[in-house]
Amino acid sequence: MSLTRRTLAAGIGGAVVAAGLGATGIATAREDRGRSGCRPQTRTIRYQGSAGAVTPLELAAGLGYLEDVRLEWIGNSTSGPQDIQATVTGDTDIGGAFNGAIIRLIAAGAPITSLYSYYGVDATVWSGYYVREDSPVRTVRDLADRTVGANTLGGQAEDVLRMRLRSAGLPAARARSAQIVVVPPVSAEQALRSGQLDVAVLGGILRDAALERGGIRPVFNDYQVLGAFSCGCQVMRDGFVHDNPDTVRAVVGAVARALAWSQSRPAPQVIDRFRRILKARKRAEDAAALQFWKGYGVAGRGGVIAARELSVWRDRLVDDGIVDRRDAPLDRLYTNRFNPYSGAA
C-alpha cells in the first residue's frame, strides 16, 4: 500500500497543529489556572499507557511507591503528541512526549509544564536512520530530498534529522527538504525494503530484527548526535499542579524513585518486575518484547531534567523560525522542584 508523503510545514506549522490541537482545547485547558486550591486534592491520576510495555509511572505503582495515589488507565497512547494533547484538553492528568513537541505546545500557549524525564538515548537505547544496501545515500548530506519514515510528525526522529543535516553544513531550506512520512514503526522496515521509503528510522527490537535479516545499513543514529541524553518528559497541566501540589509531589517522587531503581539494577531484574506488572494488570498483552528491554535511556538520576535537554530543541526551533524564543523561556518549560533527586526539591 502506498504511503502518503507529508511535509514538515503540513504537519507542524505550529505547536497546536503538531499535536492535533485546536484553539478551543487550549482555551479550555487555560481555565485550570483560575481554579481555587481550597477543594480536596485528588489522589487519582488518569493516564495513557503503551501496549506490552511498562512506563516509569506504572513501574512506580508496581513497586508500591505511589502509596495511596491511584492510577486510572484510560487506554493506550498512539504517539507522544497525542498523549500530551489528551493532557492539555483535560482527558488525562499526565502525558509524555518528545521535548521538542512539548516546547511547540507551550510556545503556542498550552498551560503545561515538564516534571521529569521519562525516556532518552544512551549507548544501548537508540534509533538509527537506515537505508537499503544498494541505496545511493552514502552520507548525511545525501538525505536531503529523501523520504524518511518516522512514527509521527514533529517528533524526535524529525528533529534529530534536521539537527544532523544542519550540522553537516546544509542550509535550513535544504535540511527541511527531507520529507517525513508518518508510518507505524512495525511497518517501517517493509516500507523501506519495498522502496516506498528512502530511509526508515528503526529502534529497539524492530531495529535488531531488521539488521538480522540483512540488506540494510545505517547512515547515522541519534546516540551519535546526542550522546547520553534524556529526550522526553512527562507533563501536567499548570492548573492541576496548582490545585493538587501534594499529589503531584507524591507522583513525581514515586516515579523518580522508580527510575532510580531501574537505573541501579541489571536489566533482567527490571524485566522480571515488568512481567509481573503486565500479568497483574490483565490487559491481554503480548509480553514477548519485554525480553529486549535495555533501559529507559534517562540520563539524570531519578529523571531530573537538565536545562540543555530542552534548550537544544528550543534553539533549533527558534533558528528555523518555528518558535519565538520569547514564547518559550526555559523556566516556563520545566521544573525539578518536585523531584527528590534535585536540589530544587
Coordinates of C-alpha atoms in Angstrom, one line a residue:
M1 CA 0.0 0.0 0.0
S2 CA 1.4 3.4 -0.9
L3 CA 2.3 5.9 1.8
T4 CA 1.1 9.5 1.9
R5 CA 4.0 11.9 1.9
R6 CA 3.6 14.9 4.2
T7 CA 6.0 17.8 4.6
L8 CA 7.1 19.5 7.8
A9 CA 5.1 22.6 7.0
A10 CA 1.9 20.5 6.7
G11 CA 2.4 18.7 9.9
I12 CA 3.9 21.2 12.3
G13 CA 3.2 24.7 11.0
G14 CA 2.6 25.5 14.7
A15 CA 2.7 23.7 18.0
V16 CA -1.1 23.3 18.1
V17 CA -1.1 21.7 14.7
A18 CA 1.7 19.3 15.6
A19 CA -0.3 17.9 18.5
G20 CA -3.6 18.0 16.7
L21 CA -5.0 20.7 19.0
G22 CA -7.4 23.5 18.2
A23 CA -7.7 26.8 20.0
T24 CA -10.7 25.6 21.9
G25 CA -8.7 22.8 23.5
I26 CA -6.0 25.3 24.8
A27 CA -8.6 27.8 25.9
T28 CA -10.4 25.0 27.9
A29 CA -7.1 23.9 29.5
R30 CA -6.4 27.5 30.5
E31 CA -9.5 27.6 32.7
D32 CA -7.5 25.4 35.1
R33 CA -5.3 28.4 36.0
G34 CA -8.2 30.2 37.7
R35 CA -9.3 27.4 40.0
S36 CA -9.2 27.7 43.7
G37 CA -6.9 25.4 45.7
C38 CA -9.5 25.1 48.6
R39 CA -11.1 21.9 47.4
P40 CA -9.6 18.5 48.5
Q41 CA -6.7 17.3 46.3
T42 CA -7.4 14.3 44.0
R43 CA -5.5 11.1 44.7
T44 CA -6.3 9.6 41.3
I45 CA -4.2 10.1 38.2
R46 CA -5.6 9.4 34.8
Y47 CA -3.1 8.4 32.2
Q48 CA -2.4 6.5 28.9
G49 CA -0.1 3.5 28.7
S50 CA 1.6 1.6 26.0
A51 CA 0.6 -2.0 25.0
G52 CA 3.1 -4.6 26.1
A53 CA 5.3 -2.1 27.9
V54 CA 5.7 -0.6 31.4
T55 CA 6.1 3.1 31.7
P56 CA 8.0 4.6 34.6
L57 CA 4.7 5.7 36.1
E58 CA 3.4 2.1 36.0
L59 CA 6.7 0.9 37.4
A60 CA 6.3 3.2 40.4
A61 CA 2.9 1.8 41.0
G62 CA 4.1 -1.8 40.7
L63 CA 6.9 -1.1 43.2
G64 CA 4.4 0.3 45.7
Y65 CA 6.0 3.8 45.6
L66 CA 2.7 5.6 44.8
E67 CA 1.2 4.5 48.2
D68 CA -2.4 6.0 48.3
V69 CA -2.3 7.6 44.9
R70 CA -4.3 5.5 42.4
L71 CA -3.6 5.2 38.7
E72 CA -6.6 5.2 36.3
W73 CA -5.6 3.8 32.9
I74 CA -7.9 5.2 30.2
G75 CA -6.2 3.4 27.2
N76 CA -3.0 3.3 25.2
S77 CA -1.4 6.3 23.6
T78 CA -0.8 6.3 19.8
S79 CA 2.1 8.9 20.0
G80 CA 3.7 11.5 22.2
P81 CA 1.9 14.4 20.6
Q82 CA -1.4 12.6 21.1
D83 CA -0.6 11.8 24.7
I84 CA 0.2 15.4 25.7
Q85 CA -2.8 16.6 23.7
A86 CA -5.0 14.5 26.0
T87 CA -3.4 16.1 29.0
V88 CA -3.8 19.7 27.7
T89 CA -7.5 19.1 27.0
G90 CA -8.1 17.5 30.4
D91 CA -8.8 14.0 29.2
T92 CA -5.8 12.8 31.2
D93 CA -3.8 14.3 34.1
I94 CA -0.4 13.3 32.9
G95 CA 1.2 12.7 29.5
G96 CA 4.6 12.3 27.9
A97 CA 6.2 13.3 24.7
F98 CA 9.5 14.3 23.0
N99 CA 10.7 17.6 24.4
G100 CA 10.6 19.4 21.0
A101 CA 6.8 18.6 20.8
I102 CA 6.3 19.9 24.3
I103 CA 8.1 23.1 23.5
R104 CA 6.0 23.6 20.4
L105 CA 2.8 23.3 22.5
I106 CA 4.0 25.6 25.3
A107 CA 5.1 28.2 22.8
A108 CA 1.6 28.1 21.4
G109 CA 0.1 28.8 24.8
A110 CA -0.6 25.4 26.2
P111 CA -0.6 25.6 30.1
I112 CA 1.6 22.6 30.8
T113 CA 5.0 22.1 32.5
S114 CA 7.5 19.2 32.3
L115 CA 8.0 17.5 35.6
Y116 CA 10.5 14.7 35.0
S117 CA 12.3 12.9 32.1
Y118 CA 10.9 9.5 31.2
Y119 CA 12.9 8.3 28.2
G120 CA 16.1 9.1 26.4
V121 CA 19.1 7.8 24.4
D122 CA 22.2 6.1 25.6
A123 CA 24.8 3.6 24.3
T124 CA 22.2 0.7 24.5
V125 CA 19.0 2.6 23.8
W126 CA 19.0 4.4 20.4
S127 CA 17.4 4.6 17.0
G128 CA 19.2 4.5 13.6
Y129 CA 18.4 6.0 10.2
Y130 CA 18.7 3.1 7.8
V131 CA 18.7 2.7 4.0
R132 CA 18.9 -0.3 1.7
E133 CA 22.3 -1.7 1.0
D134 CA 22.0 -0.6 -2.7
S135 CA 20.8 2.9 -1.8
P136 CA 22.7 5.9 -3.4
V137 CA 22.6 7.5 0.1
R138 CA 26.1 7.3 1.5
T139 CA 26.5 10.4 3.7
V140 CA 24.2 12.5 5.8
R141 CA 24.1 15.2 3.2
D142 CA 22.6 12.7 0.8
L143 CA 19.5 12.6 3.0
A144 CA 18.3 15.9 1.6
D145 CA 15.2 15.5 -0.6
R146 CA 14.7 11.9 0.6
T147 CA 11.6 10.3 2.2
V148 CA 12.2 9.3 5.8
G149 CA 9.7 7.1 7.7
A150 CA 9.0 8.1 11.3
N151 CA 6.3 7.4 13.8
T152 CA 5.0 11.0 13.9
L153 CA 5.4 14.5 12.7
G154 CA 7.2 16.9 15.0
G155 CA 8.8 14.1 17.0
Q156 CA 12.3 13.2 18.0
A157 CA 13.1 11.4 14.7
E158 CA 12.3 14.5 12.7
D159 CA 14.1 17.0 15.0
V160 CA 17.3 14.8 15.2
L161 CA 17.3 14.5 11.4
R162 CA 17.0 18.3 10.9
M163 CA 19.7 18.9 13.5
R164 CA 22.1 16.4 11.9
L165 CA 21.5 17.8 8.4
R166 CA 22.3 21.3 9.7
S167 CA 25.5 20.1 11.4
A168 CA 26.5 18.5 8.1
G169 CA 26.6 22.1 6.6
L170 CA 23.2 22.2 4.8
P171 CA 21.3 25.4 5.0
A172 CA 17.9 25.4 6.7
A173 CA 15.9 25.1 3.5
R174 CA 17.9 22.1 2.3
A175 CA 17.7 20.5 5.8
R176 CA 13.9 20.8 5.5
S177 CA 13.8 19.1 2.1
A178 CA 14.0 15.7 3.7
Q179 CA 10.3 14.6 3.8
I180 CA 9.0 12.9 6.9
V181 CA 6.5 10.2 6.1
V182 CA 4.3 9.0 9.0
V183 CA 4.4 5.2 9.2
P184 CA 3.7 2.8 12.1
P185 CA 7.1 1.6 13.4
V186 CA 6.2 -2.1 12.7
S187 CA 5.7 -1.2 9.0
A188 CA 8.8 0.9 8.5
E189 CA 11.2 -1.9 7.6
Q190 CA 8.9 -3.3 5.0
A191 CA 8.2 0.1 3.5
L192 CA 12.0 0.7 3.3
R193 CA 12.7 -2.7 1.6
S194 CA 9.8 -2.3 -0.9
G195 CA 11.1 1.1 -2.0
Q196 CA 8.2 3.2 -0.6
L197 CA 10.7 4.9 1.7
D198 CA 14.3 6.0 1.1
V199 CA 15.1 6.0 4.8
A200 CA 13.5 4.3 7.8
V201 CA 14.1 5.2 11.5
L202 CA 14.4 1.9 13.4
G203 CA 15.0 1.3 17.1
G204 CA 14.8 -1.4 19.7
I205 CA 13.6 -4.9 18.8
L206 CA 12.4 -3.6 15.3
R207 CA 16.0 -2.4 14.5
D208 CA 17.6 -5.6 15.8
A209 CA 15.3 -7.9 13.8
A210 CA 15.8 -5.8 10.6
L211 CA 19.5 -6.0 11.0
E212 CA 19.4 -9.7 11.5
R213 CA 17.6 -10.1 8.2
G214 CA 20.3 -8.0 6.5
G215 CA 20.1 -5.9 3.4
I216 CA 20.1 -2.6 5.1
R217 CA 22.8 -0.3 6.6
P218 CA 22.9 2.8 8.9
V219 CA 23.6 6.3 7.8
F220 CA 23.8 7.6 11.4
N221 CA 22.0 7.1 14.8
D222 CA 20.7 9.5 17.4
Y223 CA 23.2 8.4 20.0
Q224 CA 26.0 9.7 17.7
V225 CA 24.2 13.1 17.6
L226 CA 23.1 13.4 21.2
G227 CA 25.2 11.1 23.4
A228 CA 23.6 10.0 26.7
F229 CA 20.6 12.4 26.7
S230 CA 17.1 12.5 28.1
C231 CA 14.7 13.3 25.2
G232 CA 11.2 13.3 26.6
C233 CA 9.3 14.5 29.6
Q234 CA 6.1 13.8 31.4
V235 CA 3.9 16.9 31.7
M236 CA 0.9 18.0 33.7
R237 CA -1.5 21.0 33.3
D238 CA -0.5 24.0 35.4
G239 CA -3.9 24.2 36.9
F240 CA -3.8 20.6 38.0
V241 CA -0.4 21.2 39.6
H242 CA -1.7 24.3 41.3
D243 CA -4.7 22.5 42.7
N244 CA -3.0 19.3 43.7
P245 CA 0.6 20.0 44.8
D246 CA 0.8 17.2 47.4
T247 CA -0.4 14.7 44.8
V248 CA 2.0 15.9 42.2
R249 CA 4.8 15.8 44.7
A250 CA 3.9 12.2 45.6
V251 CA 3.7 11.1 41.9
V252 CA 6.9 12.8 40.8
G253 CA 8.7 11.5 43.9
A254 CA 7.5 7.9 43.3
V255 CA 8.4 7.9 39.6
A256 CA 11.8 9.4 40.4
R257 CA 12.4 6.5 42.9
A258 CA 11.2 4.0 40.3
L259 CA 13.6 5.4 37.6
A260 CA 16.5 5.4 40.1
W261 CA 15.6 1.8 40.9
S262 CA 15.7 0.8 37.2
Q263 CA 18.9 2.7 36.7
S264 CA 20.7 0.8 39.5
R265 CA 19.6 -2.7 38.7
P266 CA 20.5 -5.2 35.9
A267 CA 18.0 -5.4 33.0
P268 CA 16.9 -9.0 33.8
Q269 CA 15.8 -7.9 37.3
V270 CA 13.8 -5.0 35.9
I271 CA 12.3 -7.2 33.1
D272 CA 11.2 -9.7 35.7
R273 CA 9.3 -6.9 37.5
F274 CA 7.8 -5.7 34.2
R275 CA 6.4 -9.2 33.6
R276 CA 4.8 -9.3 37.0
I277 CA 3.2 -5.9 36.4
L278 CA 1.8 -6.9 33.0
K279 CA 0.4 -10.1 34.4
A280 CA -1.3 -8.3 37.3
R281 CA -3.0 -5.6 35.2
K282 CA -4.7 -8.2 33.0
R283 CA -4.9 -6.3 29.7
A284 CA -4.4 -9.4 27.4
E285 CA -1.0 -8.0 26.3
D286 CA 1.9 -9.7 24.5
A287 CA 4.9 -9.6 26.8
A288 CA 7.4 -11.0 24.2
A289 CA 9.1 -7.7 23.6
L290 CA 10.0 -7.2 27.2
Q291 CA 13.0 -9.5 26.9
F292 CA 14.7 -7.0 24.6
W293 CA 14.3 -4.1 27.1
K294 CA 17.7 -2.4 27.8
G295 CA 16.7 0.6 29.8
Y296 CA 14.6 3.8 29.6
G297 CA 17.6 5.8 28.5
V298 CA 17.0 8.5 31.1
A299 CA 20.3 10.4 31.7
G300 CA 19.6 12.2 35.0
R301 CA 19.2 10.1 38.2
G302 CA 15.6 9.8 39.0
G303 CA 14.5 11.7 35.9
V304 CA 15.9 15.1 37.0
I305 CA 15.7 17.4 34.0
A306 CA 18.8 19.2 32.7
A307 CA 18.2 22.6 31.0
R308 CA 20.1 21.5 27.9
E309 CA 17.6 18.7 27.3
L310 CA 15.1 21.3 26.4
S311 CA 17.3 24.2 25.3
V312 CA 18.9 22.2 22.5
W313 CA 15.5 21.7 20.8
R314 CA 14.2 25.1 21.6
D315 CA 17.2 26.7 20.0
R316 CA 16.7 24.6 16.9
L317 CA 13.1 25.6 16.6
V318 CA 13.9 29.2 17.1
D319 CA 16.7 29.1 14.4
D320 CA 14.2 27.5 12.0
G321 CA 11.6 30.2 12.7
I322 CA 9.1 27.7 14.2
V323 CA 9.1 29.1 17.7
D324 CA 9.7 32.6 19.1
R325 CA 12.2 32.4 21.9
R326 CA 10.0 34.8 24.0
D327 CA 7.3 32.2 24.0
A328 CA 9.5 29.5 25.4
P329 CA 11.7 30.7 28.2
L330 CA 13.4 27.8 30.0
D331 CA 11.9 28.5 33.3
R332 CA 8.5 28.1 31.7
L333 CA 9.2 24.8 30.1
Y334 CA 10.1 22.6 33.1
T335 CA 10.6 22.4 36.9
N336 CA 12.6 20.0 39.1
R337 CA 11.0 21.3 42.3
F338 CA 9.0 18.1 43.0
N339 CA 11.9 15.7 42.3
P340 CA 13.6 14.4 45.4
Y341 CA 16.9 13.8 43.4
S342 CA 17.1 17.5 42.6
G343 CA 18.5 20.3 44.8
A344 CA 15.3 22.2 43.8
A345 CA 13.1 19.7 45.6

